[in-house]
Coordinates of C-alpha atoms (C1' of nucleotides) in Angstrom, one line a residue:
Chain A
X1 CA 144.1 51.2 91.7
X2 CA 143.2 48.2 94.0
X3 CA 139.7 47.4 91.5
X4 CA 142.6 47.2 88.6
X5 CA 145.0 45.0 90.2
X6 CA 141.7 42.4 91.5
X7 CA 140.3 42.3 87.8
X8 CA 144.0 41.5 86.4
X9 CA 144.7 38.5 89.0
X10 CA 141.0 37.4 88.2
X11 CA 142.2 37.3 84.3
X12 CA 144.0 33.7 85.5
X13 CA 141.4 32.7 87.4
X14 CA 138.5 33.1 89.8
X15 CA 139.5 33.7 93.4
X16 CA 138.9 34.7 97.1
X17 CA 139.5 37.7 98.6
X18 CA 142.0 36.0 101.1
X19 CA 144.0 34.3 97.6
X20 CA 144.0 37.4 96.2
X21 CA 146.0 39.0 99.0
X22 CA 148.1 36.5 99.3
X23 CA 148.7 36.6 95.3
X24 CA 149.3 40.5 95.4
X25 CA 152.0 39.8 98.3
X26 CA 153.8 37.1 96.0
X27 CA 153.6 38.8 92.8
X28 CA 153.6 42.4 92.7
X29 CA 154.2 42.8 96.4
X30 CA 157.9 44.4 95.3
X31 CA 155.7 47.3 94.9
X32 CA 152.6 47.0 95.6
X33 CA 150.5 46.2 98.5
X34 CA 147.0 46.0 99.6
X35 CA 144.9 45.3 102.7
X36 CA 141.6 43.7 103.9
X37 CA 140.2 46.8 104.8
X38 CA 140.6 47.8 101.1
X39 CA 140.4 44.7 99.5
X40 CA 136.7 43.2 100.5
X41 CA 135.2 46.3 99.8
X42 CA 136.2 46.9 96.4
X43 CA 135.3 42.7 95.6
X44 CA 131.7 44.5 96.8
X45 CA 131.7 47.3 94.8
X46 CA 133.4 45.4 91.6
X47 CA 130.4 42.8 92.2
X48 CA 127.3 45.5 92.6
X49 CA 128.9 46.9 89.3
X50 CA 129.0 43.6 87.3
X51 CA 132.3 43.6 86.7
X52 CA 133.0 40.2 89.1
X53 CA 130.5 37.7 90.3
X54 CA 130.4 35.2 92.6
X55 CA 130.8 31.8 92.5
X56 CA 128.4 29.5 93.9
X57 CA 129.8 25.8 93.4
X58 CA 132.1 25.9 96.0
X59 CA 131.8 23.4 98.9
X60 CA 132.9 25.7 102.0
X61 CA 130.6 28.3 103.2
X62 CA 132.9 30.6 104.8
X63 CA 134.3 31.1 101.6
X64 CA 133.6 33.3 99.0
X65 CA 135.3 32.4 95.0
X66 CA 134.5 35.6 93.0
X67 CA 135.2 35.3 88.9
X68 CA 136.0 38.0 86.0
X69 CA 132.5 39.1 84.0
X70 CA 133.4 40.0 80.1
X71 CA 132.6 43.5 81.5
X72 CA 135.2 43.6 84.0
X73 CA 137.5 42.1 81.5
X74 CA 137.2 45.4 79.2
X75 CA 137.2 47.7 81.9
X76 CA 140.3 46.0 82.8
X77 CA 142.0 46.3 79.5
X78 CA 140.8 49.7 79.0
X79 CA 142.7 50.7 82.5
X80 CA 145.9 49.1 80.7
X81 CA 145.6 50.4 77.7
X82 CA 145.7 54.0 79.1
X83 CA 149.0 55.7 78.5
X84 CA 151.7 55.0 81.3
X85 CA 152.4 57.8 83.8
X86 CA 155.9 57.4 86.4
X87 CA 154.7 57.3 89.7
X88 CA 156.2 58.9 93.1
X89 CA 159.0 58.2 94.9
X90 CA 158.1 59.5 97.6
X91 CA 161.5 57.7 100.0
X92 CA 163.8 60.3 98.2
X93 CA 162.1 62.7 100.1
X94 CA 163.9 62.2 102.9
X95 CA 167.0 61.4 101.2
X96 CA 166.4 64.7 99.8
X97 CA 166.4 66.4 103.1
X98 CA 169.5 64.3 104.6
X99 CA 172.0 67.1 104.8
X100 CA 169.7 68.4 107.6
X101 CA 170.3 64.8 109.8
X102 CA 173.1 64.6 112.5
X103 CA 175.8 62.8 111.9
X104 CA 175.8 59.3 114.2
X105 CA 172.6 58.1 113.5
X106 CA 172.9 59.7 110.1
X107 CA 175.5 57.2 109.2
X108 CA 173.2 54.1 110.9
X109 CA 170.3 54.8 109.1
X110 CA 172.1 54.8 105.6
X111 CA 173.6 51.3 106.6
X112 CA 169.8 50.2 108.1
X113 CA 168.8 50.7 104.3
X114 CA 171.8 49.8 102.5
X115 CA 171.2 46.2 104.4
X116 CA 167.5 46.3 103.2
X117 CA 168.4 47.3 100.3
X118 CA 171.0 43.7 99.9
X119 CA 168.4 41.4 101.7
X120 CA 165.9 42.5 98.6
X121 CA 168.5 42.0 96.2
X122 CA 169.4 38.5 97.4
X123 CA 165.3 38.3 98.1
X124 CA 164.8 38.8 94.4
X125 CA 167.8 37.0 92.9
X126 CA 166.1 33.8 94.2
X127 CA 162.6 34.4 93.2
X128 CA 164.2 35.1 90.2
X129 CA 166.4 31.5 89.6
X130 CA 163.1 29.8 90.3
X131 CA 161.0 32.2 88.1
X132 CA 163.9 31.4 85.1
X133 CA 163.4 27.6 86.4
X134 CA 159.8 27.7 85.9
X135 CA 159.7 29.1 82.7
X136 CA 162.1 26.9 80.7
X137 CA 159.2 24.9 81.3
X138 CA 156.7 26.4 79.8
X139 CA 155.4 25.7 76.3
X140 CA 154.8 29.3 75.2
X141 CA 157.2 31.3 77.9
X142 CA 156.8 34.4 75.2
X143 CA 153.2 35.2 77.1
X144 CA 154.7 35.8 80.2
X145 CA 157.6 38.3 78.7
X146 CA 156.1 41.2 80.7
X147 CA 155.6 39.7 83.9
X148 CA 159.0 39.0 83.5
X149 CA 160.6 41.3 82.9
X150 CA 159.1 43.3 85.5
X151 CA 161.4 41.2 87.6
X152 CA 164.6 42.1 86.0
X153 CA 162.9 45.5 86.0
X154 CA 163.0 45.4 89.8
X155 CA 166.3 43.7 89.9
X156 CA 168.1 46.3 88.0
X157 CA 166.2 48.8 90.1
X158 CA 168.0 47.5 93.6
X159 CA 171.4 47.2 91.9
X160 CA 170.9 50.4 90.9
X161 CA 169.9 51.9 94.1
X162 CA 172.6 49.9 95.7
X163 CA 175.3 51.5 93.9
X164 CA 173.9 54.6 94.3
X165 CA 174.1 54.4 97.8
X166 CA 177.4 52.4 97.8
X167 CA 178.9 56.1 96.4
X168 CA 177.4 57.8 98.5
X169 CA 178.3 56.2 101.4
X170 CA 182.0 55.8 100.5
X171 CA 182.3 59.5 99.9
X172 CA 181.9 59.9 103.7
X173 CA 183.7 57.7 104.9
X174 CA 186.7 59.3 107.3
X175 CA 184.6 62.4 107.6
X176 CA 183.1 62.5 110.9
X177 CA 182.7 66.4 110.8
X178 CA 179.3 67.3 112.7
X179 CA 177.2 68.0 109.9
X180 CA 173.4 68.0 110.8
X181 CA 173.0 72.1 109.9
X182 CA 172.2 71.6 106.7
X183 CA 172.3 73.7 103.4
X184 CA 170.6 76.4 105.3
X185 CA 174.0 76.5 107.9
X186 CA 176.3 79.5 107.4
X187 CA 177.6 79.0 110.4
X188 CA 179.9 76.0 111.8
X189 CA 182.7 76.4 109.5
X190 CA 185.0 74.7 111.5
X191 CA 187.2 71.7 110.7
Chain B
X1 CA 153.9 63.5 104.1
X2 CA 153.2 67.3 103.3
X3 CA 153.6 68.4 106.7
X4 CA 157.3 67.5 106.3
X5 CA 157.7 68.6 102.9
X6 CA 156.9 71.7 104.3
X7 CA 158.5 71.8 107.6
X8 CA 161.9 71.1 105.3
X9 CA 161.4 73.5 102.9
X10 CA 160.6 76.1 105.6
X11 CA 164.4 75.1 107.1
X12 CA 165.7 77.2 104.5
X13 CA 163.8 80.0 105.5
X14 CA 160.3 81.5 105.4
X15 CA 157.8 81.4 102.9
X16 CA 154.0 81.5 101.2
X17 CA 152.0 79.0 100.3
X18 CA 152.3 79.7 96.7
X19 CA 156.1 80.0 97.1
X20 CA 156.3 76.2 98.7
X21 CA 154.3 74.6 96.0
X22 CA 156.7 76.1 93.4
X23 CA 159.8 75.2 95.2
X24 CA 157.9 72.0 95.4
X25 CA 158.1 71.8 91.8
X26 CA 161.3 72.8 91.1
X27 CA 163.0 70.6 93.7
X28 CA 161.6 67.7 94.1
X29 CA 158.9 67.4 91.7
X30 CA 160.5 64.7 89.6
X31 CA 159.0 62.1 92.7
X32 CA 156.6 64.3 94.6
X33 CA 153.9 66.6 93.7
X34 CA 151.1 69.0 96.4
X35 CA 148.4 70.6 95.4
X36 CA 146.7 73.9 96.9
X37 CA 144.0 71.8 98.2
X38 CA 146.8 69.9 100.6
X39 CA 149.2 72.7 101.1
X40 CA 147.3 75.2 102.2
X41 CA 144.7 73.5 104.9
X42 CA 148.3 71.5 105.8
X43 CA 149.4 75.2 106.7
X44 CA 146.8 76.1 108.3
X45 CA 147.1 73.2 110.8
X46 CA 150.4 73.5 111.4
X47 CA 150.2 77.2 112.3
X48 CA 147.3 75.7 114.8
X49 CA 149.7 73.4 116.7
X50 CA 152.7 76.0 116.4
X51 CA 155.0 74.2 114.1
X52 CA 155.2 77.2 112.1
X53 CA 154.1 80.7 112.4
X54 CA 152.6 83.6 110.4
X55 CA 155.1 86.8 109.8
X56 CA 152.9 89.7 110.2
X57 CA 156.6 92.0 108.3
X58 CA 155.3 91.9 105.1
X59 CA 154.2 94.8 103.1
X60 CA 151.5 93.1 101.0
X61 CA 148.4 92.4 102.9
X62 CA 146.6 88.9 100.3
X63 CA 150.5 87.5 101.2
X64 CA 151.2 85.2 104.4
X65 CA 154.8 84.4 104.9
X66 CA 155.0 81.2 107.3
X67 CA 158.1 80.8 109.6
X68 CA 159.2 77.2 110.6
X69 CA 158.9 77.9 114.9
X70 CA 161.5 75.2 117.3
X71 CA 158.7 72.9 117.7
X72 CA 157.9 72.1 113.6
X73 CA 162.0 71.7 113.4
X74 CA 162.2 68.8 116.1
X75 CA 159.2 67.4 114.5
X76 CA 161.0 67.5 111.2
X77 CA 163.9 66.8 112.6
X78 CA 162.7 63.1 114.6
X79 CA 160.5 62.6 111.5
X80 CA 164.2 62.7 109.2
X81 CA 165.4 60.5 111.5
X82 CA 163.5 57.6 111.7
X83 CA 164.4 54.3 109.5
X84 CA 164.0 54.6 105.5
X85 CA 161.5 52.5 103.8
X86 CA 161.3 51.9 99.7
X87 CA 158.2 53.5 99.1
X88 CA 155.5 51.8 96.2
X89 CA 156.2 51.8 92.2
X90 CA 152.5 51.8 90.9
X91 CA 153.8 52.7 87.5
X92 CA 155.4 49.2 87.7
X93 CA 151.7 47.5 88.1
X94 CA 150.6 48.3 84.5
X95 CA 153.8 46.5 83.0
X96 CA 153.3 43.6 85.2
X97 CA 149.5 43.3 83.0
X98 CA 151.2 43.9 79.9
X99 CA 150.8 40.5 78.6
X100 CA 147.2 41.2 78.6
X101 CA 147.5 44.2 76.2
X102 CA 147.0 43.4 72.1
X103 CA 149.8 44.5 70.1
X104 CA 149.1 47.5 68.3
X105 CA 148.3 49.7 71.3
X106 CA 151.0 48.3 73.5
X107 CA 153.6 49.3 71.0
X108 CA 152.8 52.4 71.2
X109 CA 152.7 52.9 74.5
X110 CA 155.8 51.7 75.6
X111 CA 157.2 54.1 72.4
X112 CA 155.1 56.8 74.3
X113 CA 156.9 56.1 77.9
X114 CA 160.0 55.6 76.3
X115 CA 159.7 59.1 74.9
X116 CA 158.7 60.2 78.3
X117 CA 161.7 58.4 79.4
X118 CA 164.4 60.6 77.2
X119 CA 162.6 63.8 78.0
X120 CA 162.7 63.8 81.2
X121 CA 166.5 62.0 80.9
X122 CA 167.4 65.3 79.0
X123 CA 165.3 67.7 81.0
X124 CA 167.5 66.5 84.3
X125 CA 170.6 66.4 82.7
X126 CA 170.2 70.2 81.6
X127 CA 168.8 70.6 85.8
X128 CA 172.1 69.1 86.7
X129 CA 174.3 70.6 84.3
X130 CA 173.6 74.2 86.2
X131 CA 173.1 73.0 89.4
X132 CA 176.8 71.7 89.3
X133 CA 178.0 74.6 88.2
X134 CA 176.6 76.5 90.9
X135 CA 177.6 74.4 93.6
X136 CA 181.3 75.0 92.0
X137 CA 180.3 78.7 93.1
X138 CA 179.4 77.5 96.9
X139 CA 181.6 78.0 99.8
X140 CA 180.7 74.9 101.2
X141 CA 179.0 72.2 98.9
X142 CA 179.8 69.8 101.3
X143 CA 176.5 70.9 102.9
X144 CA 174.9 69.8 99.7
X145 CA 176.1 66.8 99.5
X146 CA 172.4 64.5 99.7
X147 CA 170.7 67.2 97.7
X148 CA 173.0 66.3 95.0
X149 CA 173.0 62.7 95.3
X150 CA 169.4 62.6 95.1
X151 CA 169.6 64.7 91.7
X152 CA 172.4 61.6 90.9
X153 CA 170.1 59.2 92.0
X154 CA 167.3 60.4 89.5
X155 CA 169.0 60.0 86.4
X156 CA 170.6 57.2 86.9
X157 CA 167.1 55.7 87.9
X158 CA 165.9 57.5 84.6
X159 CA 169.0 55.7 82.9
X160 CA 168.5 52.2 83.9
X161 CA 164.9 52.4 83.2
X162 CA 165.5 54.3 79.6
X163 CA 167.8 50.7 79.2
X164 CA 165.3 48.7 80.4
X165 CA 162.9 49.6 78.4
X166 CA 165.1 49.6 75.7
X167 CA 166.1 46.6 75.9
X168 CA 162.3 45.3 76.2
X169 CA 161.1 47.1 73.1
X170 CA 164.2 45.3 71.1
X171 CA 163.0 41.9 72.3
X172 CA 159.7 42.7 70.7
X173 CA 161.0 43.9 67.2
X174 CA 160.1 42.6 64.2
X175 CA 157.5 40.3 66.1
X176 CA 154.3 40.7 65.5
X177 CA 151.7 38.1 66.7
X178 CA 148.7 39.2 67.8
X179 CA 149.6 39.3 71.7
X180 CA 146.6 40.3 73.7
X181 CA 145.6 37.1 75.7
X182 CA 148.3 36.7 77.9
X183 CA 149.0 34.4 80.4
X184 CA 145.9 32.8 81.1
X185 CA 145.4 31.9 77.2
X186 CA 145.5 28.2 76.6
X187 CA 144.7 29.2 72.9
X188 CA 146.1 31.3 70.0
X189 CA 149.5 29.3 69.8
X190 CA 149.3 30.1 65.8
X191 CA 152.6 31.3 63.9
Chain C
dG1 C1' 140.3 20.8 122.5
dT2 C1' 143.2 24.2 121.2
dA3 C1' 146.0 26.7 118.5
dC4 C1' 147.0 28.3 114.0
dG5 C1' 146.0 29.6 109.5
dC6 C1' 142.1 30.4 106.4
dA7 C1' 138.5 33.6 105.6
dT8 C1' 135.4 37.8 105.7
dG9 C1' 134.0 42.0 107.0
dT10 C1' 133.2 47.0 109.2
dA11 C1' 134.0 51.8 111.3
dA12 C1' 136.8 55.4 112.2
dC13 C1' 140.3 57.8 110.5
dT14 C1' 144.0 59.7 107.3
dT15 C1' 145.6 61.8 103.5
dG16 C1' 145.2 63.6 99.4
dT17 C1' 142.9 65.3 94.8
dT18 C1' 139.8 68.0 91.8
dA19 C1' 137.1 71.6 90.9
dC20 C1' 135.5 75.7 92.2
dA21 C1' 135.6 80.6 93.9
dT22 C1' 137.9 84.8 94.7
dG23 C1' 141.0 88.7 95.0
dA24 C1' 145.7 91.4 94.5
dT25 C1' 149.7 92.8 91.9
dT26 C1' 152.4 93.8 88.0
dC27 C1' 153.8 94.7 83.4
dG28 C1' 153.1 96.1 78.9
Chain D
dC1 C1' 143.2 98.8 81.4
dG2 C1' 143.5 94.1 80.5
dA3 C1' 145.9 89.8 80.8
dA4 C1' 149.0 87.0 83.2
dT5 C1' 150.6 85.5 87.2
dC6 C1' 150.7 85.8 92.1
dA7 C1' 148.1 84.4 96.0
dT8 C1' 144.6 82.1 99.2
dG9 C1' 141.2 79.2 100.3
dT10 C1' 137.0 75.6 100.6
dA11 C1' 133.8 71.6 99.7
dA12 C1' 133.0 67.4 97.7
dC13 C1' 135.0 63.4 96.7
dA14 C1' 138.5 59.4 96.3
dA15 C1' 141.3 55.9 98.0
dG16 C1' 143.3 53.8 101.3
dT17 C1' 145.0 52.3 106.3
dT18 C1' 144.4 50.6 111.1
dA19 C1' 142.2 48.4 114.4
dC20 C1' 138.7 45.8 115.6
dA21 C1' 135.4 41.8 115.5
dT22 C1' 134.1 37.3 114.1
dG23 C1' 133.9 32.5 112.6
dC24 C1' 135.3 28.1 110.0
dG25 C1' 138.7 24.2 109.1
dT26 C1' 142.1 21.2 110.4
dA27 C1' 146.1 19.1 112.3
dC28 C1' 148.4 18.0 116.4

DNA sequence: GTACGCATGTAACTTGTTACATGATTCG
DNA sequence: CGAATCATGTAACAAGTTACATGCGTAC
């Protein structure tokens, strides 16, 4: 996964391992994230295998510009042009399993979230206004229609989830019954 | 992550390893998936440090029948409890490249995930249509309650991105300029 | 000159997948 | 009695994280 995502920020330009962390965290960090400890050893690997090189030219020594090869370039489109697959979900898991969680902290932890859950929304509402900014300036914006709308993509995605949640947590609301048996309870009929 | 997969399933009572993975399946396979090569050396090890134990009961002898002991419910239990996180989208990645890919394929690709899209759509509205109709049946679906949700959750995260997409292959119609380069190209501004 | 951010890297560990290998049970 | 499905397991590999270790550049 990580070799893909270094060969598609290396399509705009050549870059160092540091820049392309810090690029990942910008971009497609709503999703995605990678570290050091997996990051310089793939540039190594992607470099034995010809698919980057690196850049001499640069004045600093510490530092280490690696650019796309026309091989790494195919191999990159090949990867995209495979057929698209949904990934795991994997935080509905526990959602999944929340009939099972005691009521007080129960309630907090639904609120912790349904805050995160806002901050990212506001989050990505203003990276979006400046993204929309950006792009009225651009001479061809109709190349960037993708990377776009993985934005609203996202967007939706929170407001969605929001809601969701918003239901959810309204439904419960008065009923402070002491739940935390579960779909397996047959007891605790009470109330 | 399996460890607590199992440890939740096992809530409900006891079972094989065969049993959990198609419970797995049928629960909540539309965002999580095991295979035999996780489950079972994940069983093994929690038998070792006495989250769950072996029932000896059974008639069949090639059949193990694991029981969730105190211990593997307070570790599910804490695990429930600590704060949600938003767990990683990779499937968004590949639409974040899409500028890159030429037009014939990508076409046909997002018709291809858009058909996975409306499957699936269908496939958990049929799931839901029975699983509401026997919670009608339930003494106490209140006991349910995040189970369901989390069945709500998935089609209307199934909906929004069916409308998403929809609305992305719409922009596209009857536009056919040879795509393919992207956001880095400088060139192609033919048409 | 020192603190902070830029920059690179490795080793141990974690978690999971794929492919293989095998045997029991049940139903037609 | 043969096929499908139930059932368990392992070995090799894949992909990544965490924690550690180090050094350069620069702005105050």
């Amino acid at each position: 996964m990580i070799d893909n995502v270094i060969l598609g920020i290396l399509m705009e330009g050549p870059q160092t391992g540091y820049g392309l962390k810090s690029i990942i965290e910008q971009s497609v960090g709503f999703f995605y994230s990678a570290s050091y400890g997996s990051l310089y050893p793939a540039l190594k690997r992607l470099a034995e295998q010809g698919a980057i090189s690196l850049l001499e030219s640069d004045g600093s020594k510490n530092k280490k510009l690696y650019a796309l090869e026309p091989s790494g370039r195919e191999r990159f489109l090949e990867w995209l042009g495979e057929p698209l697959t949904r990934s795991r979900n994997e935080h509905l898991l526990k959602f999944f399993f929340y009939d099972y969680l005691a009521e007080p902290l129960r309630g907090e932890r639904l609120a912790g979230f349904h805050a995160v859950l806002r901050e990212e929304l506001g989050r990505l509402a203003a990276v979006k206004q400046i993204v929309d900014k950006e792009t009225e300036e651009l001479e061809n914006p109709e190349n960037y229609r993708f990377r776009l709308s993985v934005l609203t993509y996202g967007f939706r995605y929170l407001e969605m989830a929001e809601r969701w949640l918003g239901d959810l947590r309204s439904k419960e609301t008065g009923k402070h019954h002491h739940a935390g048996q579960g779909p397996a309870a047959e007891e605790n009929k009470d109330e």
